[in-house]
Amino acid sequence: TVLWWNLFEDVEIRVVTPESPEIPADFPRELLNAASISVVSRLAVPVGAVSMLYYDNTFVRELPTGVYWFWKNGVEVTHRQVTVAKQLLSLPVQELLTSDKVTVRVTMALEYTVTQPRVYAESMTDGEEQLRLTAQLALRDYVGSMKLEELLEKRSDFSGYLLERLQQSECAKWCEFASAGIKDVIIPGDIREIMNTVLVAEKQAQASVITRREEVASTRSLLNTAKLMEENPTLMRLKELEYLERICDRVDSISVSGGADLLGQLSRLCRGRAE
């Protein structure tokens, strides 16, 4: 028997029969917050996640983001939370061997989204670990099939290769892959020095080829000029006067010693070719 005063305010009595473990959303929250943990239990699903709800290990439904309350009425209420927001998986440094027996250290990352949370919750004990293992094996096969130079040149092609491998794996049953790729390729110090030496030698060889090409072009230009002068005496005479002008610009005074007729030769040069 329950007694209460009704002199000052109305009293509402609600009889609740917990037929289902889940408490309706319209139930007064202040009562639930004050209730003992031996009577009710609380489940909060954060943003970017869903929770698989089970009664006595039997799937009931998928709970979106929110707060849920349950009666402790003898039914075992369990759940498994699954993140459905886009996630980034980064692999730690992997020491791998290329096809030309060079040990490199490689890091990679991939983005994925869980699209089948129930499949993920019921078929995987650790989906992220399986995803990591699949990516590691794909990375090892990719690096091991290439020489070091090929790996450095085609590192951007790894994205398509890895996505194709992931689509063929068990992981594709519960998630979608947005992107993947190699972040860093770390080369040992001695190999790096050798590659730098080779690069310097290649650049020097390229510079030598360019220099020889320019020398050939210059020689060809001189040959063409000589042919023009040979065929055109007037052009030859203009060239002589041009060089004579350059000589005179650099001469302050002329001292003549000996019996050589230098002044006569210069005079004849200015008038025309010496006979």
PDB file of C-alpha atoms in Angstrom:
ATOM      1  CA  THR A   1       0.000   0.000   0.000  1.00  0.00           C
ATOM      2  CA  VAL A   2       1.318   3.425  -0.991  1.00  0.00           C
ATOM      3  CA  LEU A   3      -0.053   6.682   0.467  1.00  0.00           C
ATOM      4  CA  TRP A   4       0.569  10.270  -0.731  1.00  0.00           C
ATOM      5  CA  TRP A   5      -0.749  13.798  -0.141  1.00  0.00           C
ATOM      6  CA  ASN A   6      -2.739  15.472  -2.895  1.00  0.00           C
ATOM      7  CA  LEU A   7      -3.559  18.780  -1.194  1.00  0.00           C
ATOM      8  CA  PHE A   8      -1.101  21.033  -2.990  1.00  0.00           C
ATOM      9  CA  GLU A   9      -0.505  19.540  -6.440  1.00  0.00           C
ATOM     10  CA  ASP A  10      -1.764  16.879  -8.752  1.00  0.00           C
ATOM     11  CA  VAL A  11      -0.029  13.539  -8.607  1.00  0.00           C
ATOM     12  CA  GLU A  12       0.350  11.392 -11.730  1.00  0.00           C
ATOM     13  CA  ILE A  13       0.872   7.693 -11.307  1.00  0.00           C
ATOM     14  CA  ARG A  14       2.371   5.681 -14.181  1.00  0.00           C
ATOM     15  CA  VAL A  15       2.663   1.928 -13.972  1.00  0.00           C
ATOM     16  CA  VAL A  16       5.580   0.612 -16.009  1.00  0.00           C
ATOM     17  CA  THR A  17       5.751  -3.028 -16.957  1.00  0.00           C
ATOM     18  CA  PRO A  18       9.214  -3.768 -18.338  1.00  0.00           C
ATOM     19  CA  GLU A  19       8.132  -6.175 -21.059  1.00  0.00           C
ATOM     20  CA  SER A  20      11.188  -5.196 -23.121  1.00  0.00           C
ATOM     21  CA  PRO A  21      14.625  -4.488 -21.694  1.00  0.00           C
ATOM     22  CA  GLU A  22      14.824  -1.179 -23.595  1.00  0.00           C
ATOM     23  CA  ILE A  23      13.253   1.764 -21.764  1.00  0.00           C
ATOM     24  CA  PRO A  24      11.154   4.053 -24.026  1.00  0.00           C
ATOM     25  CA  ALA A  25      12.656   7.400 -24.985  1.00  0.00           C
ATOM     26  CA  ASP A  26       9.761   9.344 -23.376  1.00  0.00           C
ATOM     27  CA  PHE A  27      10.461   7.913 -19.934  1.00  0.00           C
ATOM     28  CA  PRO A  28      11.495  10.722 -17.511  1.00  0.00           C
ATOM     29  CA  ARG A  29      15.253  11.016 -17.608  1.00  0.00           C
ATOM     30  CA  GLU A  30      15.488  12.465 -14.122  1.00  0.00           C
ATOM     31  CA  LEU A  31      14.102   9.228 -12.730  1.00  0.00           C
ATOM     32  CA  LEU A  32      16.535   7.148 -14.725  1.00  0.00           C
ATOM     33  CA  ASN A  33      19.472   9.267 -13.619  1.00  0.00           C
ATOM     34  CA  ALA A  34      18.409   8.782 -10.008  1.00  0.00           C
ATOM     35  CA  ALA A  35      17.739   5.057 -10.358  1.00  0.00           C
ATOM     36  CA  SER A  36      20.114   2.481  -8.962  1.00  0.00           C
ATOM     37  CA  ILE A  37      22.539   0.738 -11.306  1.00  0.00           C
ATOM     38  CA  SER A  38      21.052  -2.518 -10.096  1.00  0.00           C
ATOM     39  CA  VAL A  39      17.761  -1.563 -11.751  1.00  0.00           C
ATOM     40  CA  VAL A  40      18.772   0.129 -15.029  1.00  0.00           C
ATOM     41  CA  SER A  41      21.825   0.334 -17.299  1.00  0.00           C
ATOM     42  CA  ARG A  42      22.892   3.141 -19.625  1.00  0.00           C
ATOM     43  CA  LEU A  43      24.406   2.914 -23.111  1.00  0.00           C
ATOM     44  CA  ALA A  44      25.853   5.940 -24.929  1.00  0.00           C
ATOM     45  CA  VAL A  45      26.699   5.698 -28.650  1.00  0.00           C
ATOM     46  CA  PRO A  46      29.084   8.512 -29.710  1.00  0.00           C
ATOM     47  CA  VAL A  47      28.997  10.508 -32.934  1.00  0.00           C
ATOM     48  CA  GLY A  48      30.513   8.639 -35.867  1.00  0.00           C
ATOM     49  CA  ALA A  49      29.624   5.210 -34.480  1.00  0.00           C
ATOM     50  CA  VAL A  50      26.768   2.716 -34.260  1.00  0.00           C
ATOM     51  CA  SER A  51      26.177  -0.091 -31.783  1.00  0.00           C
ATOM     52  CA  MET A  52      24.867  -3.592 -32.435  1.00  0.00           C
ATOM     53  CA  LEU A  53      22.288  -4.463 -29.730  1.00  0.00           C
ATOM     54  CA  TYR A  54      21.858  -8.061 -28.534  1.00  0.00           C
ATOM     55  CA  TYR A  55      19.415  -9.657 -26.073  1.00  0.00           C
ATOM     56  CA  ASP A  56      20.754 -12.956 -24.753  1.00  0.00           C
ATOM     57  CA  ASN A  57      23.290 -12.950 -27.635  1.00  0.00           C
ATOM     58  CA  THR A  58      20.521 -12.529 -30.224  1.00  0.00           C
ATOM     59  CA  PHE A  59      20.736  -9.535 -32.560  1.00  0.00           C
ATOM     60  CA  VAL A  60      17.937  -7.013 -32.023  1.00  0.00           C
ATOM     61  CA  ARG A  61      18.764  -3.874 -33.977  1.00  0.00           C
ATOM     62  CA  GLU A  62      21.386  -1.298 -34.846  1.00  0.00           C
ATOM     63  CA  LEU A  63      21.542   1.703 -32.519  1.00  0.00           C
ATOM     64  CA  PRO A  64      22.555   5.055 -34.051  1.00  0.00           C
ATOM     65  CA  THR A  65      24.197   7.900 -32.139  1.00  0.00           C
ATOM     66  CA  GLY A  66      22.369   8.632 -28.882  1.00  0.00           C
ATOM     67  CA  VAL A  67      21.797   7.569 -25.249  1.00  0.00           C
ATOM     68  CA  TYR A  68      19.776   4.463 -24.407  1.00  0.00           C
ATOM     69  CA  TRP A  69      18.519   2.970 -21.124  1.00  0.00           C
ATOM     70  CA  PHE A  70      17.659  -0.650 -20.334  1.00  0.00           C
ATOM     71  CA  TRP A  71      15.935  -2.480 -17.503  1.00  0.00           C
ATOM     72  CA  LYS A  72      17.844  -5.157 -15.709  1.00  0.00           C
ATOM     73  CA  ASN A  73      14.970  -7.624 -15.812  1.00  0.00           C
ATOM     74  CA  GLY A  74      16.829 -10.879 -16.274  1.00  0.00           C
ATOM     75  CA  VAL A  75      17.597 -10.463 -19.990  1.00  0.00           C
ATOM     76  CA  GLU A  76      21.300 -10.131 -20.775  1.00  0.00           C
ATOM     77  CA  VAL A  77      21.798  -6.919 -22.755  1.00  0.00           C
ATOM     78  CA  THR A  78      25.068  -6.681 -24.685  1.00  0.00           C
ATOM     79  CA  HIS A  79      26.305  -4.504 -27.490  1.00  0.00           C
ATOM     80  CA  ARG A  80      29.275  -4.015 -29.775  1.00  0.00           C
ATOM     81  CA  GLN A  81      30.237  -0.553 -30.936  1.00  0.00           C
ATOM     82  CA  VAL A  82      31.523  -0.004 -34.472  1.00  0.00           C
ATOM     83  CA  THR A  83      33.023   3.219 -35.859  1.00  0.00           C
ATOM     84  CA  VAL A  84      31.392   4.151 -39.179  1.00  0.00           C
ATOM     85  CA  ALA A  85      33.215   7.443 -39.750  1.00  0.00           C
ATOM     86  CA  LYS A  86      36.147   7.548 -42.171  1.00  0.00           C
ATOM     87  CA  GLN A  87      39.264   6.171 -40.501  1.00  0.00           C
ATOM     88  CA  LEU A  88      42.979   6.458 -41.229  1.00  0.00           C
ATOM     89  CA  LEU A  89      45.189   3.415 -40.788  1.00  0.00           C
ATOM     90  CA  SER A  90      48.931   4.106 -40.710  1.00  0.00           C
ATOM     91  CA  LEU A  91      51.385   1.250 -40.830  1.00  0.00           C
ATOM     92  CA  PRO A  92      54.604   1.493 -38.819  1.00  0.00           C
ATOM     93  CA  VAL A  93      57.951   1.405 -40.600  1.00  0.00           C
ATOM     94  CA  GLN A  94      58.365  -1.803 -42.609  1.00  0.00           C
ATOM     95  CA  GLU A  95      61.856  -3.076 -43.478  1.00  0.00           C
ATOM     96  CA  LEU A  96      61.514  -4.733 -46.875  1.00  0.00           C
ATOM     97  CA  LEU A  97      63.858  -6.177 -49.501  1.00  0.00           C
ATOM     98  CA  THR A  98      63.672  -5.069 -53.136  1.00  0.00           C
ATOM     99  CA  SER A  99      64.297  -7.422 -56.051  1.00  0.00           C
ATOM    100  CA  ASP A 100      67.901  -6.170 -56.328  1.00  0.00           C
ATOM    101  CA  LYS A 101      68.524  -7.062 -52.656  1.00  0.00           C
ATOM    102  CA  VAL A 102      68.416  -3.536 -51.220  1.00  0.00           C
ATOM    103  CA  THR A 103      66.818  -3.168 -47.792  1.00  0.00           C
ATOM    104  CA  VAL A 104      64.504  -0.152 -47.591  1.00  0.00           C
ATOM    105  CA  ARG A 105      62.250   1.158 -44.855  1.00  0.00           C
ATOM    106  CA  VAL A 106      58.742   2.004 -46.064  1.00  0.00           C
ATOM    107  CA  THR A 107      55.745   3.646 -44.390  1.00  0.00           C
ATOM    108  CA  MET A 108      52.227   3.718 -45.805  1.00  0.00           C
ATOM    109  CA  ALA A 109      48.671   4.769 -44.925  1.00  0.00           C
ATOM    110  CA  LEU A 110      45.141   4.078 -46.127  1.00  0.00           C
ATOM    111  CA  GLU A 111      41.667   5.520 -45.543  1.00  0.00           C
ATOM    112  CA  TYR A 112      38.639   3.293 -45.133  1.00  0.00           C
ATOM    113  CA  THR A 113      35.021   3.378 -43.949  1.00  0.00           C
ATOM    114  CA  VAL A 114      33.037   0.544 -42.374  1.00  0.00           C
ATOM    115  CA  THR A 115      29.883   0.173 -44.486  1.00  0.00           C
ATOM    116  CA  GLN A 116      28.522  -3.081 -43.021  1.00  0.00           C
ATOM    117  CA  PRO A 117      28.812  -2.644 -39.248  1.00  0.00           C
ATOM    118  CA  ARG A 118      26.829  -5.787 -38.384  1.00  0.00           C
ATOM    119  CA  VAL A 119      29.022  -7.950 -40.624  1.00  0.00           C
ATOM    120  CA  TYR A 120      32.060  -6.324 -39.053  1.00  0.00           C
ATOM    121  CA  ALA A 121      30.767  -6.890 -35.514  1.00  0.00           C
ATOM    122  CA  GLU A 122      29.734 -10.510 -36.012  1.00  0.00           C
ATOM    123  CA  SER A 123      32.485 -11.810 -38.296  1.00  0.00           C
ATOM    124  CA  MET A 124      35.597  -9.980 -37.076  1.00  0.00           C
ATOM    125  CA  THR A 125      37.318 -10.133 -33.723  1.00  0.00           C
ATOM    126  CA  ASP A 126      39.803  -7.454 -34.808  1.00  0.00           C
ATOM    127  CA  GLY A 127      39.005  -6.030 -38.232  1.00  0.00           C
ATOM    128  CA  GLU A 128      41.682  -3.354 -38.046  1.00  0.00           C
ATOM    129  CA  GLU A 129      44.367  -5.976 -37.451  1.00  0.00           C
ATOM    130  CA  GLN A 130      43.203  -7.993 -40.451  1.00  0.00           C
ATOM    131  CA  LEU A 131      43.193  -4.856 -42.573  1.00  0.00           C
ATOM    132  CA  ARG A 132      46.709  -4.024 -41.400  1.00  0.00           C
ATOM    133  CA  LEU A 133      47.948  -7.530 -42.202  1.00  0.00           C
ATOM    134  CA  THR A 134      46.430  -7.429 -45.699  1.00  0.00           C
ATOM    135  CA  ALA A 135      48.075  -4.072 -46.402  1.00  0.00           C
ATOM    136  CA  GLN A 136      51.447  -5.298 -45.093  1.00  0.00           C
ATOM    137  CA  LEU A 137      51.411  -8.367 -47.328  1.00  0.00           C
ATOM    138  CA  ALA A 138      50.459  -6.263 -50.364  1.00  0.00           C
ATOM    139  CA  LEU A 139      53.238  -3.778 -49.600  1.00  0.00           C
ATOM    140  CA  ARG A 140      55.789  -6.583 -49.236  1.00  0.00           C
ATOM    141  CA  ASP A 141      54.796  -8.152 -52.562  1.00  0.00           C
ATOM    142  CA  TYR A 142      54.900  -4.769 -54.319  1.00  0.00           C
ATOM    143  CA  VAL A 143      58.323  -3.754 -53.004  1.00  0.00           C
ATOM    144  CA  GLY A 144      59.787  -7.232 -53.500  1.00  0.00           C
ATOM    145  CA  SER A 145      58.843  -7.270 -57.179  1.00  0.00           C
ATOM    146  CA  MET A 146      60.753  -4.091 -58.066  1.00  0.00           C
ATOM    147  CA  LYS A 147      64.275  -2.804 -58.144  1.00  0.00           C
ATOM    148  CA  LEU A 148      65.085   0.222 -56.032  1.00  0.00           C
ATOM    149  CA  GLU A 149      65.007   2.674 -58.941  1.00  0.00           C
ATOM    150  CA  GLU A 150      61.677   1.280 -60.147  1.00  0.00           C
ATOM    151  CA  LEU A 151      60.228   1.579 -56.647  1.00  0.00           C
ATOM    152  CA  LEU A 152      61.223   5.235 -56.402  1.00  0.00           C
ATOM    153  CA  GLU A 153      59.777   5.977 -59.841  1.00  0.00           C
ATOM    154  CA  LYS A 154      56.522   4.011 -59.414  1.00  0.00           C
ATOM    155  CA  ARG A 155      55.723   4.605 -55.759  1.00  0.00           C
ATOM    156  CA  SER A 156      52.572   6.494 -56.786  1.00  0.00           C
ATOM    157  CA  ASP A 157      51.311   3.362 -58.605  1.00  0.00           C
ATOM    158  CA  PHE A 158      51.127   1.511 -55.295  1.00  0.00           C
ATOM    159  CA  SER A 159      47.769   3.122 -54.506  1.00  0.00           C
ATOM    160  CA  GLY A 160      45.961   1.345 -57.333  1.00  0.00           C
ATOM    161  CA  TYR A 161      47.780  -1.912 -56.616  1.00  0.00           C
ATOM    162  CA  LEU A 162      46.849  -1.899 -52.924  1.00  0.00           C
ATOM    163  CA  LEU A 163      43.218  -0.916 -53.531  1.00  0.00           C
ATOM    164  CA  GLU A 164      42.872  -3.798 -55.985  1.00  0.00           C
ATOM    165  CA  ARG A 165      44.351  -6.229 -53.446  1.00  0.00           C
ATOM    166  CA  LEU A 166      42.040  -4.967 -50.721  1.00  0.00           C
ATOM    167  CA  GLN A 167      38.975  -5.298 -52.952  1.00  0.00           C
ATOM    168  CA  GLN A 168      39.835  -8.975 -53.401  1.00  0.00           C
ATOM    169  CA  SER A 169      40.258  -9.602 -49.662  1.00  0.00           C
ATOM    170  CA  GLU A 170      37.738 -10.454 -46.947  1.00  0.00           C
ATOM    171  CA  CYS A 171      37.909  -6.852 -45.737  1.00  0.00           C
ATOM    172  CA  ALA A 172      35.882  -5.724 -48.764  1.00  0.00           C
ATOM    173  CA  LYS A 173      32.809  -7.441 -47.277  1.00  0.00           C
ATOM    174  CA  TRP A 174      32.460  -4.855 -44.524  1.00  0.00           C
ATOM    175  CA  CYS A 175      34.284  -1.701 -45.617  1.00  0.00           C
ATOM    176  CA  GLU A 176      35.072   0.601 -48.523  1.00  0.00           C
ATOM    177  CA  PHE A 177      38.504   2.029 -49.276  1.00  0.00           C
ATOM    178  CA  ALA A 178      38.966   5.696 -50.144  1.00  0.00           C
ATOM    179  CA  SER A 179      42.707   6.011 -50.744  1.00  0.00           C
ATOM    180  CA  ALA A 180      46.027   4.361 -50.023  1.00  0.00           C
ATOM    181  CA  GLY A 181      49.650   5.069 -50.741  1.00  0.00           C
ATOM    182  CA  ILE A 182      53.287   4.965 -49.711  1.00  0.00           C
ATOM    183  CA  LYS A 183      54.232   7.841 -47.434  1.00  0.00           C
ATOM    184  CA  ASP A 184      58.031   7.485 -47.238  1.00  0.00           C
ATOM    185  CA  VAL A 185      60.782   5.335 -48.706  1.00  0.00           C
ATOM    186  CA  ILE A 186      63.868   5.498 -46.481  1.00  0.00           C
ATOM    187  CA  ILE A 187      67.091   4.369 -48.191  1.00  0.00           C
ATOM    188  CA  PRO A 188      70.187   3.244 -46.229  1.00  0.00           C
ATOM    189  CA  GLY A 189      72.960   5.842 -45.978  1.00  0.00           C
ATOM    190  CA  ASP A 190      75.559   3.933 -48.022  1.00  0.00           C
ATOM    191  CA  ILE A 191      73.073   3.280 -50.834  1.00  0.00           C
ATOM    192  CA  ARG A 192      72.078   6.942 -50.785  1.00  0.00           C
ATOM    193  CA  GLU A 193      75.717   8.006 -51.225  1.00  0.00           C
ATOM    194  CA  ILE A 194      76.131   5.620 -54.151  1.00  0.00           C
ATOM    195  CA  MET A 195      72.974   6.953 -55.778  1.00  0.00           C
ATOM    196  CA  ASN A 196      74.177  10.534 -55.306  1.00  0.00           C
ATOM    197  CA  THR A 197      77.505   9.631 -56.930  1.00  0.00           C
ATOM    198  CA  VAL A 198      75.714   8.022 -59.858  1.00  0.00           C
ATOM    199  CA  LEU A 199      73.451  11.052 -60.192  1.00  0.00           C
ATOM    200  CA  VAL A 200      76.431  13.433 -60.270  1.00  0.00           C
ATOM    201  CA  ALA A 201      78.131  11.280 -62.918  1.00  0.00           C
ATOM    202  CA  GLU A 202      74.971  11.248 -65.042  1.00  0.00           C
ATOM    203  CA  LYS A 203      74.642  15.036 -64.827  1.00  0.00           C
ATOM    204  CA  GLN A 204      78.302  15.489 -65.744  1.00  0.00           C
ATOM    205  CA  ALA A 205      77.862  13.197 -68.740  1.00  0.00           C
ATOM    206  CA  GLN A 206      74.798  15.178 -69.828  1.00  0.00           C
ATOM    207  CA  ALA A 207      76.734  18.437 -69.465  1.00  0.00           C
ATOM    208  CA  SER A 208      79.595  16.993 -71.534  1.00  0.00           C
ATOM    209  CA  VAL A 209      77.191  15.977 -74.292  1.00  0.00           C
ATOM    210  CA  ILE A 210      75.665  19.458 -74.327  1.00  0.00           C
ATOM    211  CA  THR A 211      79.133  21.067 -74.465  1.00  0.00           C
ATOM    212  CA  ARG A 212      80.207  18.892 -77.405  1.00  0.00           C
ATOM    213  CA  ARG A 213      76.946  19.625 -79.167  1.00  0.00           C
ATOM    214  CA  GLU A 214      77.551  23.367 -78.766  1.00  0.00           C
ATOM    215  CA  GLU A 215      81.137  23.007 -80.004  1.00  0.00           C
ATOM    216  CA  VAL A 216      79.951  21.167 -83.100  1.00  0.00           C
ATOM    217  CA  ALA A 217      77.343  23.848 -83.742  1.00  0.00           C
ATOM    218  CA  SER A 218      79.962  26.585 -83.308  1.00  0.00           C
ATOM    219  CA  THR A 219      82.378  24.834 -85.692  1.00  0.00           C
ATOM    220  CA  ARG A 220      79.618  24.386 -88.252  1.00  0.00           C
ATOM    221  CA  SER A 221      78.779  28.094 -87.975  1.00  0.00           C
ATOM    222  CA  LEU A 222      82.436  29.044 -88.506  1.00  0.00           C
ATOM    223  CA  LEU A 223      82.624  26.744 -91.524  1.00  0.00           C
ATOM    224  CA  ASN A 224      79.555  28.347 -93.074  1.00  0.00           C
ATOM    225  CA  THR A 225      81.012  31.813 -92.420  1.00  0.00           C
ATOM    226  CA  ALA A 226      84.310  30.807 -94.056  1.00  0.00           C
ATOM    227  CA  LYS A 227      82.500  29.540 -97.147  1.00  0.00           C
ATOM    228  CA  LEU A 228      80.573  32.809 -97.434  1.00  0.00           C
ATOM    229  CA  MET A 229      83.777  34.830 -97.179  1.00  0.00           C
ATOM    230  CA  GLU A 230      85.485  32.638 -99.755  1.00  0.00           C
ATOM    231  CA  GLU A 231      82.652  33.165-102.193  1.00  0.00           C
ATOM    232  CA  ASN A 232      82.229  36.892-101.439  1.00  0.00           C
ATOM    233  CA  PRO A 233      85.452  39.011-101.381  1.00  0.00           C
ATOM    234  CA  THR A 234      83.543  42.092-100.231  1.00  0.00           C
ATOM    235  CA  LEU A 235      82.328  40.241 -97.139  1.00  0.00           C
ATOM    236  CA  MET A 236      85.893  39.094 -96.501  1.00  0.00           C
ATOM    237  CA  ARG A 237      87.100  42.687 -96.739  1.00  0.00           C
ATOM    238  CA  LEU A 238      84.425  43.882 -94.268  1.00  0.00           C
ATOM    239  CA  LYS A 239      85.512  41.194 -91.825  1.00  0.00           C
ATOM    240  CA  GLU A 240      89.141  42.301 -92.116  1.00  0.00           C
ATOM    241  CA  LEU A 241      88.189  45.907 -91.420  1.00  0.00           C
ATOM    242  CA  GLU A 242      86.122  44.789 -88.413  1.00  0.00           C
ATOM    243  CA  TYR A 243      89.085  43.002 -86.857  1.00  0.00           C
ATOM    244  CA  LEU A 244      91.356  45.919 -87.715  1.00  0.00           C
ATOM    245  CA  GLU A 245      88.980  48.254 -85.892  1.00  0.00           C
ATOM    246  CA  ARG A 246      89.055  46.005 -82.837  1.00  0.00           C
ATOM    247  CA  ILE A 247      92.854  46.032 -82.883  1.00  0.00           C
ATOM    248  CA  CYS A 248      92.974  49.815 -83.144  1.00  0.00           C
ATOM    249  CA  ASP A 249      90.565  50.209 -80.213  1.00  0.00           C
ATOM    250  CA  ARG A 250      93.031  48.374 -77.981  1.00  0.00           C
ATOM    251  CA  VAL A 251      96.189  50.172 -79.167  1.00  0.00           C
ATOM    252  CA  ASP A 252      97.254  53.414 -77.471  1.00  0.00           C
ATOM    253  CA  SER A 253     100.541  53.820 -79.319  1.00  0.00           C
ATOM    254  CA  ILE A 254     102.650  51.903 -81.845  1.00  0.00           C
ATOM    255  CA  SER A 255     106.410  51.600 -81.477  1.00  0.00           C
ATOM    256  CA  VAL A 256     108.199  50.422 -84.588  1.00  0.00           C
ATOM    257  CA  SER A 257     111.657  48.902 -84.358  1.00  0.00           C
ATOM    258  CA  GLY A 258     113.589  47.113 -87.037  1.00  0.00           C
ATOM    259  CA  GLY A 259     113.325  47.408 -90.742  1.00  0.00           C
ATOM    260  CA  ALA A 260     109.937  45.899 -91.163  1.00  0.00           C
ATOM    261  CA  ASP A 261     107.630  48.085 -93.185  1.00  0.00           C
ATOM    262  CA  LEU A 262     104.794  47.836 -90.584  1.00  0.00           C
ATOM    263  CA  LEU A 263     103.282  51.222 -91.353  1.00  0.00           C
ATOM    264  CA  GLY A 264     103.209  50.449 -95.037  1.00  0.00           C
ATOM    265  CA  GLN A 265     101.527  47.147 -94.423  1.00  0.00           C
ATOM    266  CA  LEU A 266      98.891  48.795 -92.228  1.00  0.00           C
ATOM    267  CA  SER A 267      98.315  51.416 -94.904  1.00  0.00           C
ATOM    268  CA  ARG A 268      97.894  48.786 -97.586  1.00  0.00           C
ATOM    269  CA  LEU A 269      95.585  46.812 -95.277  1.00  0.00           C
ATOM    270  CA  CYS A 270      93.352  49.857 -94.905  1.00  0.00           C
ATOM    271  CA  ARG A 271      93.293  50.404 -98.679  1.00  0.00           C
ATOM    272  CA  GLY A 272      92.859  46.797 -99.698  1.00  0.00           C
ATOM    273  CA  ARG A 273      94.596  43.412 -99.777  1.00  0.00           C
ATOM    274  CA  ALA A 274      98.351  43.432 -99.984  1.00  0.00           C
ATOM    275  CA  GLU A 275      99.525  42.459-103.413  1.00  0.00           C
TER     276      GLU A 275
END
